[in-house]
Amino acid sequence: MLTEKTMERLRILAESAKYDVSCSSSGTVRGGKKGMVGNTVGGVGICHSFADDGRCISLLKVMLTNYCMYDCAYCINRRSNDIPRATLSVSELEEITMEFYRRNYIEGLFLSSGVVRNPDYTMERLTAIVRDLRTVHRFNGYIHLKSIPGASRELLNEAGRWADRMSVNIEIPKEESLKLLAPEKDHKSVFQPMKLIQQGVLENKEDRKKYRHAPRFVPAGQSTQMIVGATKETDQDILTMSSSLYGQPTMRRVYYSGYVSVNTYDPRLPVLKQPPLVRENRLYQADWLMRFYHFKVDEIVDDAHANLDLEVDPKLSWALRHPEFFPVDINAAAYEHILRVPGIGVKSAMLIVNSRRFGRVTSYHLKKMGVVMKKAKYFITCGEITSSFSQPIVGINELHPERLRPLLISKAQQKRVAQEQQLSFDFKDE
């Protein structure tokens, strides 16, 4: 029975957990089983977001405790903050999860915690919760577990048997900045559990090739998070780190969290009127280009363009910097070249390649396929858009990038960017 006191503690701990954005869809499918409660059919996981099949997902996102032995400058739960504190027992959190699931409030659990006593003590309690949910309560739904940096290999291996996904947050891409804001942490304590989880996943894959019914280990892989705007790191620094992480076989998602000024009294932190949401959005778009559009990180950002263009998306920014690549002939170009056209996505590019086997693709067909023609028309040639057409081609090479750019930026975009550029990013030196 959930008492009023328990619900108040739950409210405090859910509020403390909201700044961690690295909760994600499971990427795993586990059908219903006799004697078990729930399933992960369709890829369940993201809290109030959407799975691959378009369904809205609900996830209980909560901390076991918001007491913490660390004093990280960017964290609302830092040791020196005077905030309401609460702790749930192992049995209470298990009861809450099952009660919420039975009432159809949630489809899964995202569980994290502040570090109390030591990493092993905290990780042991988190592991006990996910183990009991699976074995005692027979919960078969999605579980995403935050692993605690510094916890032992034995505890990580035990937790990985029961969780669908595990995550360790990097937070800051450069170690010198991390040491400035979180002197008690270092990158080694983050990368070590990442490596251990990766080894466990790869070993489990080999075991499952030999033994069909071998239990799975973190079947949905890992995710992590980086804070944007709390330190001087450029987008190049952040995306270079992301590219390196995606080179690991078990890393599924890197999340970017615009810094929220929760500890304004700390002189090590910048003064922001609001989180850098436009920059955060551009980083997600660049991340998408690396994962699905065959872009390399040094094509998106380089020494001359260390930060992403806030006025236009990264693909359009690349196109405006490389007019020599265009126009792309929709009816002849390779799939990888079509992907680089602004306004054409992965699905549209695949439709174009498949459709042109049966006839010439025109701008009418492109609109039907979902291509954003107000962008794409300046970068392509197809069907009726030829040199013999009655109207002359007006593309990027005729207009030139500096003249084309204003045509592709809406007033709403300009207003949002102007608001973000007015933010103060002053970093006070020690």
PDB file of N, CA and C in Angstrom, residues 21 67 76 83 86 119 134 172 194 201 205 210 238 262 280 325 366 373-375 377 399 402:
ATOM      1  N   VAL A  21      18.938  12.899 -18.871  1.00  0.00           N
ATOM      2  CA  VAL A  21      18.163  12.680 -20.095  1.00  0.00           C
ATOM      3  C   VAL A  21      18.575  11.404 -20.808  1.00  0.00           C
ATOM      4  N   TYR A  67      20.537  11.746  -1.769  1.00  0.00           N
ATOM      5  CA  TYR A  67      21.736  12.027  -0.969  1.00  0.00           C
ATOM      6  C   TYR A  67      22.943  11.612  -1.807  1.00  0.00           C
ATOM      7  N   ILE A  76      22.263  19.164  -9.279  1.00  0.00           N
ATOM      8  CA  ILE A  76      21.312  19.662  -8.299  1.00  0.00           C
ATOM      9  C   ILE A  76      21.407  18.881  -6.992  1.00  0.00           C
ATOM     10  N   ILE A  83      18.670  21.159  -0.356  1.00  0.00           N
ATOM     11  CA  ILE A  83      17.437  20.777  -1.045  1.00  0.00           C
ATOM     12  C   ILE A  83      16.745  19.688  -0.244  1.00  0.00           C
ATOM     13  N   ALA A  86      15.577  12.684   0.231  1.00  0.00           N
ATOM     14  CA  ALA A  86      14.718  11.528   0.503  1.00  0.00           C
ATOM     15  C   ALA A  86      15.429  10.257   0.067  1.00  0.00           C
ATOM     16  N   PRO A 119      30.646   3.552  -3.789  1.00  0.00           N
ATOM     17  CA  PRO A 119      29.984   3.068  -5.013  1.00  0.00           C
ATOM     18  C   PRO A 119      29.433   1.659  -4.899  1.00  0.00           C
ATOM     19  N   ARG A 134      12.779  -8.916 -11.236  1.00  0.00           N
ATOM     20  CA  ARG A 134      12.754 -10.016 -12.205  1.00  0.00           C
ATOM     21  C   ARG A 134      12.406 -11.354 -11.559  1.00  0.00           C
ATOM     22  N   ILE A 172      31.084  15.541 -18.860  1.00  0.00           N
ATOM     23  CA  ILE A 172      31.965  16.555 -19.442  1.00  0.00           C
ATOM     24  C   ILE A 172      32.979  15.869 -20.361  1.00  0.00           C
ATOM     25  N   MET A 194      32.099   1.304 -18.366  1.00  0.00           N
ATOM     26  CA  MET A 194      31.684   1.174 -19.771  1.00  0.00           C
ATOM     27  C   MET A 194      32.373  -0.019 -20.424  1.00  0.00           C
ATOM     28  N   VAL A 201      28.717  -7.799 -22.582  1.00  0.00           N
ATOM     29  CA  VAL A 201      27.794  -7.951 -23.711  1.00  0.00           C
ATOM     30  C   VAL A 201      28.411  -8.822 -24.796  1.00  0.00           C
ATOM     31  N   LYS A 205      27.211 -12.559 -26.140  1.00  0.00           N
ATOM     32  CA  LYS A 205      26.862 -12.889 -27.530  1.00  0.00           C
ATOM     33  C   LYS A 205      27.510 -14.199 -27.957  1.00  0.00           C
ATOM     34  N   LYS A 210      26.640 -20.511 -28.565  1.00  0.00           N
ATOM     35  CA  LYS A 210      26.890 -21.902 -28.162  1.00  0.00           C
ATOM     36  C   LYS A 210      25.709 -22.489 -27.407  1.00  0.00           C
ATOM     37  N   ILE A 238      32.767  17.908 -28.225  1.00  0.00           N
ATOM     38  CA  ILE A 238      31.657  17.033 -27.833  1.00  0.00           C
ATOM     39  C   ILE A 238      31.417  15.962 -28.884  1.00  0.00           C
ATOM     40  N   VAL A 262      21.266  25.416 -12.181  1.00  0.00           N
ATOM     41  CA  VAL A 262      20.660  25.000 -10.918  1.00  0.00           C
ATOM     42  C   VAL A 262      21.490  25.446  -9.720  1.00  0.00           C
ATOM     43  N   GLU A 280      21.737  22.471 -28.192  1.00  0.00           N
ATOM     44  CA  GLU A 280      21.452  21.074 -27.872  1.00  0.00           C
ATOM     45  C   GLU A 280      20.789  20.381 -29.055  1.00  0.00           C
ATOM     46  N   PHE A 325      29.794  20.022 -54.475  1.00  0.00           N
ATOM     47  CA  PHE A 325      29.198  18.687 -54.431  1.00  0.00           C
ATOM     48  C   PHE A 325      27.879  18.628 -55.187  1.00  0.00           C
ATOM     49  N   LEU A 366       8.976  13.368 -55.703  1.00  0.00           N
ATOM     50  CA  LEU A 366       9.745  13.684 -54.498  1.00  0.00           C
ATOM     51  C   LEU A 366       8.844  14.236 -53.398  1.00  0.00           C
ATOM     52  N   MET A 373      10.908  20.001 -50.399  1.00  0.00           N
ATOM     53  CA  MET A 373      11.364  20.586 -51.662  1.00  0.00           C
ATOM     54  C   MET A 373      11.820  22.030 -51.523  1.00  0.00           C
ATOM     55  N   LYS A 374      11.317  22.757 -50.533  1.00  0.00           N
ATOM     56  CA  LYS A 374      11.752  24.143 -50.378  1.00  0.00           C
ATOM     57  C   LYS A 374      13.242  24.223 -50.035  1.00  0.00           C
ATOM     58  N   LYS A 375      13.811  23.136 -49.520  1.00  0.00           N
ATOM     59  CA  LYS A 375      15.252  23.049 -49.300  1.00  0.00           C
ATOM     60  C   LYS A 375      15.932  22.330 -50.456  1.00  0.00           C
ATOM     61  N   LYS A 377      15.247  21.676 -53.547  1.00  0.00           N
ATOM     62  CA  LYS A 377      15.222  22.140 -54.947  1.00  0.00           C
ATOM     63  C   LYS A 377      16.481  22.898 -55.352  1.00  0.00           C
ATOM     64  N   LEU A 399      22.909  30.699 -57.398  1.00  0.00           N
ATOM     65  CA  LEU A 399      22.602  31.726 -56.404  1.00  0.00           C
ATOM     66  C   LEU A 399      23.811  32.070 -55.540  1.00  0.00           C
ATOM     67  N   GLU A 402      26.083  32.422 -50.144  1.00  0.00           N
ATOM     68  CA  GLU A 402      25.784  33.599 -49.337  1.00  0.00           C
ATOM     69  C   GLU A 402      24.433  34.215 -49.689  1.00  0.00           C
TER      70      GLU A 402
END
